[in-house]
Tab-separated table of C-alpha atoms in Angstrom:
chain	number	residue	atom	x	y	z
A	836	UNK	CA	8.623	42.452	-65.161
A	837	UNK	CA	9.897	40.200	-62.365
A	838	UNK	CA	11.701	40.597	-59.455
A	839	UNK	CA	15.112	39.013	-58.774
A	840	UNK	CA	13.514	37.286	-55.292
A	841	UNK	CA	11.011	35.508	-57.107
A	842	UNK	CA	12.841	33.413	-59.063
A	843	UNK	CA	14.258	31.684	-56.114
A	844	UNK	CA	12.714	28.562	-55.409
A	845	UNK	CA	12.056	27.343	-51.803
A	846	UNK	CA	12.673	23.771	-50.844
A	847	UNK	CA	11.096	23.358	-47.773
A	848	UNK	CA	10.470	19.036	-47.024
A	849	UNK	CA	9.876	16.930	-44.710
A	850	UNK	CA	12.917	15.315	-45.146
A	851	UNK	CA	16.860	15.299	-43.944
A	852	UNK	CA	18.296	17.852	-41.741
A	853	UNK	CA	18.317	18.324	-37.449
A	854	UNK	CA	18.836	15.756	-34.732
A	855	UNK	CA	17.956	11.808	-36.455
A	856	UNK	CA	15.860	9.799	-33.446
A	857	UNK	CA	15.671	6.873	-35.519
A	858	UNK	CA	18.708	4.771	-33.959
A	859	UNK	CA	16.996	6.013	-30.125
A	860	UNK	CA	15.117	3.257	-28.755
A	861	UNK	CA	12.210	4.070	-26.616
A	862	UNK	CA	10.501	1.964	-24.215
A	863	UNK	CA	6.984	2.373	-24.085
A	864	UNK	CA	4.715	0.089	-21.205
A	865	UNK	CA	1.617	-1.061	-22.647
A	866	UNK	CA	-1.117	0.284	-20.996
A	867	UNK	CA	-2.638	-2.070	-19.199
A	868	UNK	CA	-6.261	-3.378	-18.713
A	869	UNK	CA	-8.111	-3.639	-15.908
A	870	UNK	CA	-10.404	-6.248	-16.934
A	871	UNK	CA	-7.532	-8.215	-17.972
A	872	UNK	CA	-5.599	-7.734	-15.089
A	873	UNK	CA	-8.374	-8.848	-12.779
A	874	UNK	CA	-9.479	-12.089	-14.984
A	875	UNK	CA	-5.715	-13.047	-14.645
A	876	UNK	CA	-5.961	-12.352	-10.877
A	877	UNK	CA	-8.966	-14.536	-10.207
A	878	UNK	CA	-8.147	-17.154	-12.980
A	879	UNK	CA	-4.773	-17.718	-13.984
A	880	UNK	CA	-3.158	-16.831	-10.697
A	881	UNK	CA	-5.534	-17.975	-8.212
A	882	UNK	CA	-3.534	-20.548	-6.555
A	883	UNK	CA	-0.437	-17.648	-5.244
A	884	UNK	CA	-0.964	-15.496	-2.581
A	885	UNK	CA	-2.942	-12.080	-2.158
A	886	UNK	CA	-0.700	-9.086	-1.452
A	887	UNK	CA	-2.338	-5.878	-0.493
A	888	UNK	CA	-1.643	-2.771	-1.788
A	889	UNK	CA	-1.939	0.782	-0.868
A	890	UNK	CA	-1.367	3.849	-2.043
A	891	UNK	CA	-0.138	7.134	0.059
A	892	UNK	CA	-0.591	10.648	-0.995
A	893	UNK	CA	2.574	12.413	-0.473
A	894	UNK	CA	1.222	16.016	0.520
A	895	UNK	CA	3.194	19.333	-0.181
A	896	UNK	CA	4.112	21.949	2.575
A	897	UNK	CA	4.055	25.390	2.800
A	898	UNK	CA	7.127	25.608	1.397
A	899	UNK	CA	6.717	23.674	-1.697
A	900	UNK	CA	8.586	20.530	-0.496
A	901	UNK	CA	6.846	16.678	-0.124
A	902	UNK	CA	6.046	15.768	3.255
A	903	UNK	CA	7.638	12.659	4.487
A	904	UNK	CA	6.351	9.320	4.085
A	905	UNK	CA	5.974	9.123	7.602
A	906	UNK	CA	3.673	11.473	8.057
A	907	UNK	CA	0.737	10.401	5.567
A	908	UNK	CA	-1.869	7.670	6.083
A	909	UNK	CA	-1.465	4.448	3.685
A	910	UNK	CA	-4.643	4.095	1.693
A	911	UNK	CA	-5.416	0.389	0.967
A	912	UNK	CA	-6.807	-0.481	-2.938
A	913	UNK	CA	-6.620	-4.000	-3.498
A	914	UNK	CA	-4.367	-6.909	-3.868
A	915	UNK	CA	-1.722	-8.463	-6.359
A	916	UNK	CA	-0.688	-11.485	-7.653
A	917	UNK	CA	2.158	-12.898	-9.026
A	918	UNK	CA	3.478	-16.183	-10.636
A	919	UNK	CA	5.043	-18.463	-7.640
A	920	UNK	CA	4.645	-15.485	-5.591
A	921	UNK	CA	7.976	-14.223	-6.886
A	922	UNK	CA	7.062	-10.795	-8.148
A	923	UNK	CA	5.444	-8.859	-5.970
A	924	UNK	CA	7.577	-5.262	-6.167
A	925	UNK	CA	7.281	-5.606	-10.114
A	926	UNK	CA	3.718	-6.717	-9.948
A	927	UNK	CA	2.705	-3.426	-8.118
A	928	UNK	CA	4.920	-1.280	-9.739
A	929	UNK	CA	3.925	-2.474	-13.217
A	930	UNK	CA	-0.085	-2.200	-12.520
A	931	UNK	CA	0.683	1.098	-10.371
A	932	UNK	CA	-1.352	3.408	-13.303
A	933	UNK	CA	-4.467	0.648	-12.382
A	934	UNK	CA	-3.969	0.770	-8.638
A	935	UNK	CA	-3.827	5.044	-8.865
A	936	UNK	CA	-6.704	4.743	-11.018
A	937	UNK	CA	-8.858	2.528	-8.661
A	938	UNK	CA	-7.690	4.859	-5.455
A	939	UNK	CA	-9.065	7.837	-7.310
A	940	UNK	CA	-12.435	5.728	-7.542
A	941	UNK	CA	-12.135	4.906	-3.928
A	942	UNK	CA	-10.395	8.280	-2.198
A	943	UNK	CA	-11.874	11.234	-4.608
A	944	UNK	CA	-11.288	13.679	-1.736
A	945	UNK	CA	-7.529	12.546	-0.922
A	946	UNK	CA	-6.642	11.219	-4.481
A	947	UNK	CA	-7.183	13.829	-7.010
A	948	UNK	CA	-5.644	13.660	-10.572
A	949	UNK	CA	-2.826	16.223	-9.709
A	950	UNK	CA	-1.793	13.841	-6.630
A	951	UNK	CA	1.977	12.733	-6.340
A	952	UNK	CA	1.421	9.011	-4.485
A	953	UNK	CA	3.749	6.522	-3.874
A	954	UNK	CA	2.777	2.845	-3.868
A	955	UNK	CA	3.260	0.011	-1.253
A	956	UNK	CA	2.482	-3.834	-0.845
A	957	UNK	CA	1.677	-5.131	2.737
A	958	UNK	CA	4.554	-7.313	4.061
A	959	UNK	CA	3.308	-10.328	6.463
A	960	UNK	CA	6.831	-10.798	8.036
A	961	UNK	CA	6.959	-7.456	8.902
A	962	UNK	CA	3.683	-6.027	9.511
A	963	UNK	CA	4.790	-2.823	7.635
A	964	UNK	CA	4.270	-1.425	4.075
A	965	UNK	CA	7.253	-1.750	1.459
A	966	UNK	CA	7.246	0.546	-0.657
A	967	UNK	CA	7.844	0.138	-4.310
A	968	UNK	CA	9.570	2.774	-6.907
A	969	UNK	CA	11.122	2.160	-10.444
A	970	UNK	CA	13.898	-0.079	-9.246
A	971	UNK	CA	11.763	-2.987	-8.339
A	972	UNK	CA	12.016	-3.211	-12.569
A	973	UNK	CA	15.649	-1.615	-13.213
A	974	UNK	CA	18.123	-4.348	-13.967
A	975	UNK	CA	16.000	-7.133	-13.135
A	976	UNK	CA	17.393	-9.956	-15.356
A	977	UNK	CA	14.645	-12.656	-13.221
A	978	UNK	CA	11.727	-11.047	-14.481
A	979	UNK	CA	9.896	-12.796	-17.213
A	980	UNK	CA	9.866	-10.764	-20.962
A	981	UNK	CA	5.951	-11.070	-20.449
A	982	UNK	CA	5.354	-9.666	-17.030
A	983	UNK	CA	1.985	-8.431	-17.972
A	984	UNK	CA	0.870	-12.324	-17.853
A	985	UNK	CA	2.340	-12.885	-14.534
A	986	UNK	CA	0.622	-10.657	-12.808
A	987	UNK	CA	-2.947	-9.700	-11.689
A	988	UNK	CA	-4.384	-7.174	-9.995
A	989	UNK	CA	-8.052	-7.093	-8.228
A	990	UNK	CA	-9.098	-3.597	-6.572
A	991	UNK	CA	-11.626	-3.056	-3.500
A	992	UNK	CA	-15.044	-3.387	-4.676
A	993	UNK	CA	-16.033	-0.309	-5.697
A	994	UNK	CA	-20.498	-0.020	-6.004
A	995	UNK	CA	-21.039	3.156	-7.190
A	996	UNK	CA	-18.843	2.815	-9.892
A	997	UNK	CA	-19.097	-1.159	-10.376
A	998	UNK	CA	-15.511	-1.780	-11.044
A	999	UNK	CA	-14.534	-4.913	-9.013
A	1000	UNK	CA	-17.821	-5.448	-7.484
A	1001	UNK	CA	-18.554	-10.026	-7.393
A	1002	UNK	CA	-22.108	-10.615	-7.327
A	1003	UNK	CA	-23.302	-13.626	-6.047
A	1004	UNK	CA	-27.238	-14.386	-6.181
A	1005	UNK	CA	-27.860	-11.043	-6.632
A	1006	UNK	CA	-25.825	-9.848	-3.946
A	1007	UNK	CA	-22.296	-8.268	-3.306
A	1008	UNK	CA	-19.976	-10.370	-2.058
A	1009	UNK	CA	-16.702	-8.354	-0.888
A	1010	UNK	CA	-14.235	-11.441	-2.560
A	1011	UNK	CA	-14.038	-12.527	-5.858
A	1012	UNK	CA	-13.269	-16.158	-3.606
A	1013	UNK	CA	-16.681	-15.744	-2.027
A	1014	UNK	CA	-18.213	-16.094	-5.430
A	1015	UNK	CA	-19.849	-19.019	-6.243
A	1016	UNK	CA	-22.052	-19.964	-9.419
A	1017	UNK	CA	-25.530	-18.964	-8.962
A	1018	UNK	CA	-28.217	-21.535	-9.636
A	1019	UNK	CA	-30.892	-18.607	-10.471
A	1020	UNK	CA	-30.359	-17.083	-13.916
A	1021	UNK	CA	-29.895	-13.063	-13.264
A	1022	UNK	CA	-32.039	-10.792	-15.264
């Protein structure tokens, strides 16, 4: 004999029902790569202007609130380039997951994973470092649909990990514009 609550039948899917996401539209940034970056740095853009970039490691108090800008030492990665030197803000802020990544390489002791940084690009005029958040790409109808192939980035040589390291004749050279070809095959 059967019970009355098996004869039910359960219709449990995968489809219908709760909140639809479909019609949201996420943006997503590519991740992008360093070797890339760098190639388009030395090749592609090497006729615009190096702009150095730093990050700064925005400390927290005894009280649980960020320290002031002010207060923290600026901790200089590498440079960026951009087409006709027009991008600079949007260059940094795009390649800012490369440039963390590279500081961490650089600064283990003052950049750790858990760091909150903020990121900044050396301004000649005014001998002082501008920083750079989210709004350098907000609303920004003059920046190209491809940014990602406007912009380079080249990091500090680091040796003991190899990234951004130039070799020339067996030695390191501290510019990727120091290089020159070799004339002795490297083995």
């Amino acid at each position: 004999q059967r019970s009355a609550s098996f004869d039910t039948i359960l219709y449990a899917g995968f489809g219908g029902g709760g909140d639809s996401n479909k019609n949201k539209k996420k943006t997503v940034e590519k991740k992008l790569k360093p070797k890339q970056q760098w190639d388009r740095f030395t090749n592609e853009l090497k006729q615009f202007r190096k702009v150095r970039v730093a990050v700064q490691v925005l400390g927290d108090d005894d009280d649980g609130t960020t320290t002031s800008q002010a207060e923290e030492e600026w901790l200089e990665v590498g440079n960026v380039r951009s087409q006709n030197d027009q991008y600079t803000a949007a260059a940094l802020f795009r390649q800012r997951a490369l440039v963390v990544e590279h500081a961490r390489r650089l600064f283990p002791l003052q950049v750790s994973q858990k760091s909150q940084v903020s990121w900044a690009y050396w301004n000649d005029e005014t001998d002082e470092w501008v920083t750079v958040d989210k709004t350098a790409m907000d609303g920004n109808s003059k920046l190209p649909k491809s940014l990602e192939k406007s912009i380079g980035f080249e990091g500090r040589p680091d040796p003991s990990s190899g990234y951004y390291c130039v070799y020339n004749e067996g030695r390191l050279v501290n510019d990727s514009d120091d290089a020159r070809p070799s004339s002795k095959k490297l083995r």
